[in-house]
Tab-separated table of C-alpha atoms in Angstrom:
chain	number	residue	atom	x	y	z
A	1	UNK	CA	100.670	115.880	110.273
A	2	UNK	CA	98.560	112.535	109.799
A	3	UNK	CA	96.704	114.282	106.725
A	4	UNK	CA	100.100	115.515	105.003
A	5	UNK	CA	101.377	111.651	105.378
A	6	UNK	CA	98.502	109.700	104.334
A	7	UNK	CA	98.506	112.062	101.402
A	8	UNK	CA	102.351	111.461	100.612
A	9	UNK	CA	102.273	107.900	101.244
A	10	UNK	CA	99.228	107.533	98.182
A	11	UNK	CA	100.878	109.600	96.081
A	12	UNK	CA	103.885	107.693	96.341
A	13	UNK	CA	102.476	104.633	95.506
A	14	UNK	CA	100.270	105.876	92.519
A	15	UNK	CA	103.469	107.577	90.847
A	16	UNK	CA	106.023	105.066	91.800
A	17	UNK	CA	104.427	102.495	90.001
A	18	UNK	CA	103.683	104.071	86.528
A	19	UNK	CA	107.722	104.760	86.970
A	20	UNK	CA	108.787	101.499	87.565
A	21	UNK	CA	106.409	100.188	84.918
A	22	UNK	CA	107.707	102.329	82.406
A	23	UNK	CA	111.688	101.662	83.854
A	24	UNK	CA	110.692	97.827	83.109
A	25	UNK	CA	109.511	97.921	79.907
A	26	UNK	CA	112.469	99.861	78.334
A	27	UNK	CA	114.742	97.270	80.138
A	28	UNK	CA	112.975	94.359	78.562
A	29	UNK	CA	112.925	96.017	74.997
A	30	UNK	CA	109.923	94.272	74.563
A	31	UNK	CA	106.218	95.364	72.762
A	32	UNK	CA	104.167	96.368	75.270
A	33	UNK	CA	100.396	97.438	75.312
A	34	UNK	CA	100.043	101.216	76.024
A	35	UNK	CA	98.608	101.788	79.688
A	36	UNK	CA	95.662	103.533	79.099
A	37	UNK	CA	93.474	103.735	81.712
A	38	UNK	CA	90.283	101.539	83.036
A	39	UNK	CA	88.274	101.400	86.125
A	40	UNK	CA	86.716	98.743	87.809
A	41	UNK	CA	84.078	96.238	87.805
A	42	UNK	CA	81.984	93.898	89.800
A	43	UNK	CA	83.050	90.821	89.343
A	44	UNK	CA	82.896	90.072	87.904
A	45	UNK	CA	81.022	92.453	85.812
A	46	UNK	CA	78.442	94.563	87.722
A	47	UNK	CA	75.205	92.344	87.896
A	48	UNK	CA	73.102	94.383	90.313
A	49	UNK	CA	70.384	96.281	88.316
A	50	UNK	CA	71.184	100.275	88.252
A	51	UNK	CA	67.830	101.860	90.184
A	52	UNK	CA	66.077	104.965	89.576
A	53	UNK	CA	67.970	106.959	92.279
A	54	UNK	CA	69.627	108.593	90.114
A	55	UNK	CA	67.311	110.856	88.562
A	56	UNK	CA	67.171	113.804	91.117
A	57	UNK	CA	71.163	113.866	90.649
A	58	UNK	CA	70.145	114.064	86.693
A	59	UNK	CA	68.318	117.513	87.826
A	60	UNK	CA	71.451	119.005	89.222
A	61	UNK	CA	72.274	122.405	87.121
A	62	UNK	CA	76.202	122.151	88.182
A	63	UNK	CA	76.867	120.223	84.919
A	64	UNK	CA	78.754	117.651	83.531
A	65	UNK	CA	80.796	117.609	86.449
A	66	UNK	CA	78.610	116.142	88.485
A	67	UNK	CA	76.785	113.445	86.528
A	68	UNK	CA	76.255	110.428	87.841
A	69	UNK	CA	76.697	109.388	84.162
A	70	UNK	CA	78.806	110.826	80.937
A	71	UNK	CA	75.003	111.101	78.558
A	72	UNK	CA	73.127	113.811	81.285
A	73	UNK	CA	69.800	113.755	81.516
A	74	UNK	CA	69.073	113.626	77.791
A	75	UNK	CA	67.104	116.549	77.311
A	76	UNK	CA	65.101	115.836	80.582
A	77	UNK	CA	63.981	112.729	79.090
A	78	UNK	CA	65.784	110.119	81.266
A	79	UNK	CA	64.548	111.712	84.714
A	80	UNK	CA	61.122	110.808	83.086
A	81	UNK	CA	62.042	107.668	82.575
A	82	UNK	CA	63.215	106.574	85.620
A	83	UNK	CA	60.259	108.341	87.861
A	84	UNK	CA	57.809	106.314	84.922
A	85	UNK	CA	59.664	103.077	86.639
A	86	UNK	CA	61.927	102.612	83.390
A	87	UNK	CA	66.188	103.042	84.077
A	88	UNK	CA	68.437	102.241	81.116
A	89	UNK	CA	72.180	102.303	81.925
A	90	UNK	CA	75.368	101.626	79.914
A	91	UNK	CA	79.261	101.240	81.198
A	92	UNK	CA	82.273	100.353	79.040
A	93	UNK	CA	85.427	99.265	81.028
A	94	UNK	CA	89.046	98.816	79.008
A	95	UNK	CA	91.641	96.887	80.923
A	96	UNK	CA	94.953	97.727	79.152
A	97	UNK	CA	97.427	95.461	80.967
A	98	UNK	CA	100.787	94.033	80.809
A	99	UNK	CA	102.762	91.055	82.206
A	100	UNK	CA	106.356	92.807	82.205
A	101	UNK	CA	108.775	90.131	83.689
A	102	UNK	CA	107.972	85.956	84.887
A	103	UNK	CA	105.079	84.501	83.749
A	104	UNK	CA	104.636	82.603	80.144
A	105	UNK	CA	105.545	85.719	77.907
A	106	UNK	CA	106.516	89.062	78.642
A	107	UNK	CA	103.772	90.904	76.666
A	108	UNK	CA	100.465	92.987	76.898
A	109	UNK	CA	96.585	92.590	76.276
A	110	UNK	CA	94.027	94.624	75.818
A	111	UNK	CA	90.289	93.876	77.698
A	112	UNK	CA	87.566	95.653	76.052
A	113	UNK	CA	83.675	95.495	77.686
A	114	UNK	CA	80.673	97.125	77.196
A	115	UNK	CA	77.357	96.555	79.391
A	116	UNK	CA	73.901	97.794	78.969
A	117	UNK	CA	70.785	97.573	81.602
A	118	UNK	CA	67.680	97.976	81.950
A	119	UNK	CA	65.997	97.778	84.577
A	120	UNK	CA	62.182	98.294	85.162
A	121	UNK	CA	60.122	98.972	88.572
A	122	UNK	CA	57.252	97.277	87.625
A	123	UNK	CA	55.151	98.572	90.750
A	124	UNK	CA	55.650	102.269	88.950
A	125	UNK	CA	55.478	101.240	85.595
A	126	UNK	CA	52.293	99.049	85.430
A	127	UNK	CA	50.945	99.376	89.273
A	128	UNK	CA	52.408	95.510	89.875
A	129	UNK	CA	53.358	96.079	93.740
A	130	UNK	CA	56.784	94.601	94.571
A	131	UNK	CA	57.685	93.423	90.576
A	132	UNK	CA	61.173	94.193	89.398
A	133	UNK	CA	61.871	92.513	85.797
A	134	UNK	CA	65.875	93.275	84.429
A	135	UNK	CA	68.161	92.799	81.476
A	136	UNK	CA	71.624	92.636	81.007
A	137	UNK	CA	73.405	91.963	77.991
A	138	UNK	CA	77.485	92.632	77.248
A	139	UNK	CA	80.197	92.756	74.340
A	140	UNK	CA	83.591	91.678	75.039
A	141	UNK	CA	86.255	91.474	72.591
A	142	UNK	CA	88.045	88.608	74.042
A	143	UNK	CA	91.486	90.033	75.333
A	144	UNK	CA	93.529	88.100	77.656
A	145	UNK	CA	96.436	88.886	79.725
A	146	UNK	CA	96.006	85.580	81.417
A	147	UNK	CA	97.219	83.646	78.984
A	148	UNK	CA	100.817	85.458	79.029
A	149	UNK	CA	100.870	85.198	83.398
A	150	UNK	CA	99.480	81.613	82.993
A	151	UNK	CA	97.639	82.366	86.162
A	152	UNK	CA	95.043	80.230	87.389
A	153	UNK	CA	93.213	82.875	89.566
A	154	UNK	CA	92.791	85.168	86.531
A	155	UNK	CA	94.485	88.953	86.590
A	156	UNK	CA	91.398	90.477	85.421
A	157	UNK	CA	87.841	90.026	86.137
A	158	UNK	CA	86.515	91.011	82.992
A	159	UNK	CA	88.679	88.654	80.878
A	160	UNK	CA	86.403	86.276	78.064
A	161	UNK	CA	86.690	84.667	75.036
A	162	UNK	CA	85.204	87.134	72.688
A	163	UNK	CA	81.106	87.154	72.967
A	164	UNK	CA	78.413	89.234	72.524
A	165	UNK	CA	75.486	87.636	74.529
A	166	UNK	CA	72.707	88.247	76.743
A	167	UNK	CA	74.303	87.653	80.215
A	168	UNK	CA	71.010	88.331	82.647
A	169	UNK	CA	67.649	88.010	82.232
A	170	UNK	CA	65.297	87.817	85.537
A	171	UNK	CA	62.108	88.482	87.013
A	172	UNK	CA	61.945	89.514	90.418
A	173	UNK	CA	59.186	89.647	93.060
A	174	UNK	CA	58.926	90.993	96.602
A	175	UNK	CA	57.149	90.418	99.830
A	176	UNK	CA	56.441	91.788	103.436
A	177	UNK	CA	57.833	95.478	102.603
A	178	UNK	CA	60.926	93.974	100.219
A	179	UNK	CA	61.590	91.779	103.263
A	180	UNK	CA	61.308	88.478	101.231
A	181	UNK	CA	62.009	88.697	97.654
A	182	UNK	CA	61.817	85.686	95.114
A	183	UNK	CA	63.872	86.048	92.093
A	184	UNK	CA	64.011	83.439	88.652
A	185	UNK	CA	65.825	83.684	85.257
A	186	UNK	CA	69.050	84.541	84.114
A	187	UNK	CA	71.405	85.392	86.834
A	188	UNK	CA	74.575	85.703	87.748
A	189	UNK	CA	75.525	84.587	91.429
A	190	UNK	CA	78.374	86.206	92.397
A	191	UNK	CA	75.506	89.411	92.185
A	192	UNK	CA	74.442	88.476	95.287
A	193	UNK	CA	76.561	85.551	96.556
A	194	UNK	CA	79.802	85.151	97.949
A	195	UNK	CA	80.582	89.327	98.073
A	196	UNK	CA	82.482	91.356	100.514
A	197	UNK	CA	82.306	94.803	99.214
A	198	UNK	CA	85.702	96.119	100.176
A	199	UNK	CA	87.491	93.899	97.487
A	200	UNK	CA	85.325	94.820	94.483
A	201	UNK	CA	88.272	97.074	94.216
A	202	UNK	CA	89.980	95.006	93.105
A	203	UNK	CA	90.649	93.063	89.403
A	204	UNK	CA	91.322	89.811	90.269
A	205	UNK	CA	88.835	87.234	89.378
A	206	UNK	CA	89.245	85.496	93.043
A	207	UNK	CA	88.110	88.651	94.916
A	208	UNK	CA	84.822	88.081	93.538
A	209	UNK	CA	84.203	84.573	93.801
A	210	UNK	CA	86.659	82.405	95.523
A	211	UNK	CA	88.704	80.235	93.321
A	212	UNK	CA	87.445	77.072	95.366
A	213	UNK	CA	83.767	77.619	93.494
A	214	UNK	CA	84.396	79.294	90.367
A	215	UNK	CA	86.765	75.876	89.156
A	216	UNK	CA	83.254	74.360	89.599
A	217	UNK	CA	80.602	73.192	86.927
A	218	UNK	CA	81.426	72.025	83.654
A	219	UNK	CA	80.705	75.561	82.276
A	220	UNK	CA	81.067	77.367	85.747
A	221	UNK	CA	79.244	78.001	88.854
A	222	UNK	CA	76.975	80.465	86.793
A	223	UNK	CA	79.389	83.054	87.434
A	224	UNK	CA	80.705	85.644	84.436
A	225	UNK	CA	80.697	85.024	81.918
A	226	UNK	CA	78.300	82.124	81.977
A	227	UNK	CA	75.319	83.342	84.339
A	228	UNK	CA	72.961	80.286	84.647
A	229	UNK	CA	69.386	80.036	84.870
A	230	UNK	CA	68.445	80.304	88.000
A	231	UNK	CA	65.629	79.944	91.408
A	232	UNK	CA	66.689	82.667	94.079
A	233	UNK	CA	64.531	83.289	97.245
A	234	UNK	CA	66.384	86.017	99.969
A	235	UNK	CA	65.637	87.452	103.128
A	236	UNK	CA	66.273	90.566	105.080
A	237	UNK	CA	65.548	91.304	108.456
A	238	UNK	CA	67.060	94.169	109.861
A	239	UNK	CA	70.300	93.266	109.864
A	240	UNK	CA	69.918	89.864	109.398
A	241	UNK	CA	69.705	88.002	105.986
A	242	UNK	CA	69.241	84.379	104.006
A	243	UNK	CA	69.267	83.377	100.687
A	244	UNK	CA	69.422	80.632	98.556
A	245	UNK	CA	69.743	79.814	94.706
A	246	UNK	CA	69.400	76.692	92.946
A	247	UNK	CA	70.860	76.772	89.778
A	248	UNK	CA	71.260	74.855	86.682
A	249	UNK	CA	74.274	72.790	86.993
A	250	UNK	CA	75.544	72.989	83.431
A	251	UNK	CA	75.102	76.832	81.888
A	252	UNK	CA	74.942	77.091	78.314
A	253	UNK	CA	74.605	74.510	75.566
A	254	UNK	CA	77.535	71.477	75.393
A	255	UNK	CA	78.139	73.022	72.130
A	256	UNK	CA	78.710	76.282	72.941
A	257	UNK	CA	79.378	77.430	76.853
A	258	UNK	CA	78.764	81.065	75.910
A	259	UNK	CA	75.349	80.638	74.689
A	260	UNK	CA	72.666	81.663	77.152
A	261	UNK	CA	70.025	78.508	77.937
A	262	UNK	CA	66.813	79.025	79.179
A	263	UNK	CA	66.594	75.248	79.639
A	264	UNK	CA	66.864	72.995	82.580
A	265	UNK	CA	67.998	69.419	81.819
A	266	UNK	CA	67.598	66.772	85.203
A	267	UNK	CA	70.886	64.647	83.570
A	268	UNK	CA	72.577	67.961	83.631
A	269	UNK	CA	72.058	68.413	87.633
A	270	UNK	CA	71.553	71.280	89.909
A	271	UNK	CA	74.077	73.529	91.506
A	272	UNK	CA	72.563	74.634	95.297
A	273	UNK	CA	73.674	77.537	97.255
A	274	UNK	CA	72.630	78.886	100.369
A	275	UNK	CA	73.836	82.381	102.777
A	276	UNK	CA	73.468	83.984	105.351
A	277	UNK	CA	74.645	86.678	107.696
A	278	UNK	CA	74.797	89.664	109.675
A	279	UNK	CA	75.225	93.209	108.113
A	280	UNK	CA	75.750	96.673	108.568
A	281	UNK	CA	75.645	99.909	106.469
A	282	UNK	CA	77.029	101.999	109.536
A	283	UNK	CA	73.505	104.293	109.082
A	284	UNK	CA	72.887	104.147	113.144
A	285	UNK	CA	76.532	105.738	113.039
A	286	UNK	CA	78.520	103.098	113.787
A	287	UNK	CA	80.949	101.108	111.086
A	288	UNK	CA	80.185	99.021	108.166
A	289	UNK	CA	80.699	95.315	108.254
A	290	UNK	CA	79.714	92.082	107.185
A	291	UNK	CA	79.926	88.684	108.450
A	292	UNK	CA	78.537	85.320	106.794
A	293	UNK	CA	78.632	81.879	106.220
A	294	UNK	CA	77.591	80.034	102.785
A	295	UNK	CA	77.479	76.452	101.346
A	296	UNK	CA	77.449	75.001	98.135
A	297	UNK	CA	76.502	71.494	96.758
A	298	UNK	CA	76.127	69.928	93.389
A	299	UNK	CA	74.189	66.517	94.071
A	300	UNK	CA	74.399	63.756	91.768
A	301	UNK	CA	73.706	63.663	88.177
A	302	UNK	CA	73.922	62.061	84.919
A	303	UNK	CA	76.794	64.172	84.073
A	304	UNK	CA	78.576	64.354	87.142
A	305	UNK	CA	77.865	60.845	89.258
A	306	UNK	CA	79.714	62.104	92.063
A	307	UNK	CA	78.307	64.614	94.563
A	308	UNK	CA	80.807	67.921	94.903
A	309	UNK	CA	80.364	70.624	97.690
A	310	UNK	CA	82.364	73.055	99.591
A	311	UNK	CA	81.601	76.103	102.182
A	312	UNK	CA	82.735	79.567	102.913
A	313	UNK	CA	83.047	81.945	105.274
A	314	UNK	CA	83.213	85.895	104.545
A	315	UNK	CA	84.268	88.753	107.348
A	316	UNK	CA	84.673	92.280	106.740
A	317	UNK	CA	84.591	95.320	109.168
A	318	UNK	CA	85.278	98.963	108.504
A	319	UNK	CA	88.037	99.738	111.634
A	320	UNK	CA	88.601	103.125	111.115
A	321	UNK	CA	85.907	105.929	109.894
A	322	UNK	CA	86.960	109.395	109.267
A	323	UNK	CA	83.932	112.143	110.895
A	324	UNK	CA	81.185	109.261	110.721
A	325	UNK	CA	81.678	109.488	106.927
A	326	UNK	CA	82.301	106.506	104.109
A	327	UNK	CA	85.907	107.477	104.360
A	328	UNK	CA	87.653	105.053	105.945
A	329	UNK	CA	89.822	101.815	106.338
A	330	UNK	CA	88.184	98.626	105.836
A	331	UNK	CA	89.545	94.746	106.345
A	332	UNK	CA	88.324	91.788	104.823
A	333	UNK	CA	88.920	88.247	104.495
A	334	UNK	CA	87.215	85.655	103.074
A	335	UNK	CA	88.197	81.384	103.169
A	336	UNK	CA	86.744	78.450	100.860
A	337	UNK	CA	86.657	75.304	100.777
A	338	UNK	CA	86.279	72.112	98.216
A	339	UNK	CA	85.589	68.944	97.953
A	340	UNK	CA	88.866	66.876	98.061
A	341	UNK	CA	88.088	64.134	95.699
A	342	UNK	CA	86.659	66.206	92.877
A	343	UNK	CA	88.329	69.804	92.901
A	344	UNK	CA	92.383	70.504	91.467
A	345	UNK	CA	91.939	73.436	94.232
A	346	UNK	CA	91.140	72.601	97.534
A	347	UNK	CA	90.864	76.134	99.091
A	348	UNK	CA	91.214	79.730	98.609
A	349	UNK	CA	92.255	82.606	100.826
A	350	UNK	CA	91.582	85.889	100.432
A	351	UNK	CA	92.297	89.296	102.156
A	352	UNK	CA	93.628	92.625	102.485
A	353	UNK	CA	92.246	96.266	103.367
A	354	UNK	CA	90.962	99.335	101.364
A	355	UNK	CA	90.977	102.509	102.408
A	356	UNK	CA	88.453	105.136	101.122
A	357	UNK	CA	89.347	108.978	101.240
A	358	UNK	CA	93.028	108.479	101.935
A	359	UNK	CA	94.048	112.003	100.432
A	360	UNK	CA	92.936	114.858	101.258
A	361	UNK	CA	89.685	116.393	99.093
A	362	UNK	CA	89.744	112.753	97.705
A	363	UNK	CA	86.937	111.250	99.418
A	364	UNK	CA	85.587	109.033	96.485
A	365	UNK	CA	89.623	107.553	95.880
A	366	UNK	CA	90.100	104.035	96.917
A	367	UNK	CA	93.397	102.501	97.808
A	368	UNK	CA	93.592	98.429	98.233
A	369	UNK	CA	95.890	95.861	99.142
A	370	UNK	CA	94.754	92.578	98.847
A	371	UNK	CA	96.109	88.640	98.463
A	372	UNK	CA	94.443	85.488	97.547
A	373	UNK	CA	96.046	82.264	97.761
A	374	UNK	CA	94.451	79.416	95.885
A	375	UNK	CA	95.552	76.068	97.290
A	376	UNK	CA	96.568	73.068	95.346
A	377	UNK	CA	94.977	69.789	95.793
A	378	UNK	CA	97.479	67.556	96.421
A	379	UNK	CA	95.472	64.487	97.309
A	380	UNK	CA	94.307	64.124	93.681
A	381	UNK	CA	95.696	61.363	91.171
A	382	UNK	CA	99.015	62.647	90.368
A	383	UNK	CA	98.531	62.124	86.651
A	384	UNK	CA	95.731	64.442	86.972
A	385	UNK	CA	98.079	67.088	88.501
A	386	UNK	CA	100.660	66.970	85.452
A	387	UNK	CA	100.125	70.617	84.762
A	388	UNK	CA	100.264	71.642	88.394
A	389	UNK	CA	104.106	69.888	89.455
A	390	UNK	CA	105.697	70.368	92.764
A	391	UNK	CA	103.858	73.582	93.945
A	392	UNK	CA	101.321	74.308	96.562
A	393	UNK	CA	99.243	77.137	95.490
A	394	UNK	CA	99.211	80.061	93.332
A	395	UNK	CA	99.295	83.566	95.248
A	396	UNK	CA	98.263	86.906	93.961
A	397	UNK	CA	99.091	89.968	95.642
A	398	UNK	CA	97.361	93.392	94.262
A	399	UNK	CA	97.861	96.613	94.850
A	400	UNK	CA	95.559	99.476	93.072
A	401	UNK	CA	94.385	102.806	93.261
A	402	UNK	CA	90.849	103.869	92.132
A	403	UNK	CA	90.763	107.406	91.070
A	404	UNK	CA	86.681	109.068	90.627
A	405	UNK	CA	87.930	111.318	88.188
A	406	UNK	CA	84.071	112.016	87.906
A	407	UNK	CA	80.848	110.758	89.334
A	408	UNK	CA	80.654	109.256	86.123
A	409	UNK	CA	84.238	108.091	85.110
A	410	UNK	CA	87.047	106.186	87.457
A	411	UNK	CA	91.104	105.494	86.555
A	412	UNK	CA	92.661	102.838	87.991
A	413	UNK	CA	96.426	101.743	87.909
A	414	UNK	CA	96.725	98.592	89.129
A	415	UNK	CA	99.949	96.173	90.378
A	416	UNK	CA	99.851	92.442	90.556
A	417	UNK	CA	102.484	90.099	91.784
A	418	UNK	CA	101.994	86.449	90.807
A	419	UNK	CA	103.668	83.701	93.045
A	420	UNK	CA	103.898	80.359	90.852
A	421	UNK	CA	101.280	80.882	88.440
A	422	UNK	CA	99.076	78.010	87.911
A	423	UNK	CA	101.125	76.276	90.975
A	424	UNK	CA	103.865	75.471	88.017
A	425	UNK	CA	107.707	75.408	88.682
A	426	UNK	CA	107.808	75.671	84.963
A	427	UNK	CA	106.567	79.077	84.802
A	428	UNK	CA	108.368	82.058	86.836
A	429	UNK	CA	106.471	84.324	88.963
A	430	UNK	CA	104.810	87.355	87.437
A	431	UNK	CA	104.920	91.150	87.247
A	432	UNK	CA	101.609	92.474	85.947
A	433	UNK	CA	100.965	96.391	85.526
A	434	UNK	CA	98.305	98.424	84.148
A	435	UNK	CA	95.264	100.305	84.401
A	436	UNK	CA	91.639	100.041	84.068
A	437	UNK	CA	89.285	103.018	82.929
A	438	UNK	CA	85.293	103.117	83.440
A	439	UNK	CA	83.047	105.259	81.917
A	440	UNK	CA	79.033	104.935	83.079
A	441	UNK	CA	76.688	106.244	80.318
């Protein structure tokens, strides 16, 4: 009985949706975007190199079914690779969503990305014990959806002006059996930073980083799309770990934010970040969870006189796991906060749950509900808060579904509900539909 209604109540809400999408749009009479589909991301975009893990799946003789990527094995070639310390990777994600009632504009945008990796094990590769060295460069064509929600939080975590740019370029060494690792270059921190896994689910941009941090920096907190060069040192001890980054305060050039910058100007200032917590994979049999604590600080600089800081705190905790599996429900929630004098958001909450395996034969499928709430700052000069009249906070509600078609390719329609975008009684809340699709290569 439990199996047949878990299984009725997902199907449910993947085919209602499409329904009432459709119903919607042929009320409204307007153009919309078709919803083709796309999958999800990181963050942000994924910023963790790919390893070499893969290559005894590569091997498997069951075909293209069972890929861990669309390209195979390329002739054998690619399993050679990877045992030779060399992995090359490739992903294109399409968001094709629409805002179909509220917001600025009733209309549809199309999100285009594609991401290529490589990633080298230096220690197989050249004999260099404990030397990782990775590259990460992207294409995006610029869509927005945004722009018709007038969200502040941002719909969709892959959203850009249009670029084509090396996004990460690092070095990485490790120490005491990968206890200690020490990391510099090109890096994006929401990689490592500021993640609960559950909600990478998820498409909007404040389930990665919390809205609280990412209005930070005059080019960003060296999050996507403006990774920032950067000093990481992390440490892992059982289940214990610590890290911190110090980062250039000011990624890219002042003439163009998009440009990767391998410089470090003092007058430009640092941004300094620091974590640490207690986690488990759920290995020793028990459940998966995560709890830390992280700080952030941007001392004084030429360009920014004033000091700006905030902190966080991160929880998540699988509460239900089906025969000692990944399948599963999982909770999260995750609070930030700003400095008051500097920051037009003061806070952001997040939560929700995703459960993993809810149908059936299903066991990769991923069903989430999750809400962020990014609180205005109401302590600010109110002519700096003309854009922002007479609300509190924008909320986001999100509902999606993450179908693993394949190893190698995932659907996912997606439902957001958008409580006074941009905290503005000017603009009516939004209705956002769509769906993402993935494809690893």
């Amino acid at each position: 009985m439990l199996l047949r209604t878990r299984a009725a109540l997902a199907a449910i809400i993947l085919l209602a949706a499409p329904a009432l999408a459709a119903d919607q749009l042929q009320r409204d009479g307007k153009d919309s975007v078709a919803l083709i589909a796309t999958a999800s991301a990181n963050p942000a975009p994924t910023a963790t190199p790919t390893t070499a893990s893969s290559a005894l799946a590569l091997h498997q003789p069951s075909g293209f079914a069972t890929w861990p990527v669309i390209t195979g094995t390329w002739g054998g070639t690619r399993p050679r690779l990877e045992a030779a310390g060399f992995t090359l990777s490739a992903m294109y994600r399409t968001d094709q969503l629409s805002d179909l009632h509220g917001g600025v504009e009733s209309h549809g945008g199309s999100i285009n990305q594609f991401d290529l990796q490589l990633a080298i094990d230096a220690d197989a590769a050249f004999g260099l014990h404990g030397f990782s060295f990775f590259a990460h460069a992207i294409a995006n064509n610029g869509g927005s959806v945004s722009r018709y929600v007038g969200d502040a939080q941002i719909v969709s975590n892959i959203e850009s002006t249009r670029l084509t740019k090396l996004y990460q370029f690092w070095v990485r060494q490790s120490f005491l059996d990968d206890q200690v690792s020490v990391l510099v270059g090109l890096y994006d921190l929401n990689a490592e930073f500021y993640v609960t896994d559950a909600a990478v689910v998820f498409l909007n941009s404040s389930f990665g980083v919390g809205k609280e941090l990412a209005q930070t920096g005059p080019n960003g907190p060296g999050i996507f799309p403006n990774p920032a060069l950067t000093v990481r040192l992390r440490g892992e001890f059982g289940s214990v770990y610590a890290q911190t980054a110090v980062i250039d305060g000011h990624p890219g050039s002042k003439d163009d934010p998009y440009t990767p910058s391998f410089s470090w100007s003092r007058d430009q200032g640092v941004l300094v970040v620091a974590e640490g917590g207690v986690v488990s994979d759920g290995e020793d049999g028990g459940s998966r969870s995560k709890y830390a604590v992280g700080a952030w600080w941007y001392p004084p600089s030429v360009d920014s006189p004033l000091p700006n800081g905030g902190a966080y705190v991160l929880a998540e905790q699988q509460v239900l796991r089906e025969d000692g599996g990944e399948e599963g429900l999982s909770l999260f929630t995750r609070v930030g906060f700003a400095e008051l004098r500097l920051n037009r958001y003061r806070a952001n909450f997040s939560g929700g749950g995703v459960y993993t395996g809810l149908i059936p034969g299903r066991d990769s499928d991923r069903l989430g509900l999750g809400v962020t709430f990014a609180q205005r700052n109401t302590l600010l000069d109110p002519a700096d808060m003309e854009e922002l009249p007479d609300r509190g906070g924008e909320v986001s509600i999100e509902l999606a579904y993450r179908i693993q078609l394949l190893p190698s390719i995932a659907v996912q329609p997606d439902f957001q509900y958008v409580i006074a975008p941009c905290c503005s009684r000017l603009v009516g809340n939004a209705s956002v539909f769509g769906v993402r699709f993935e494809g690893r290569f």
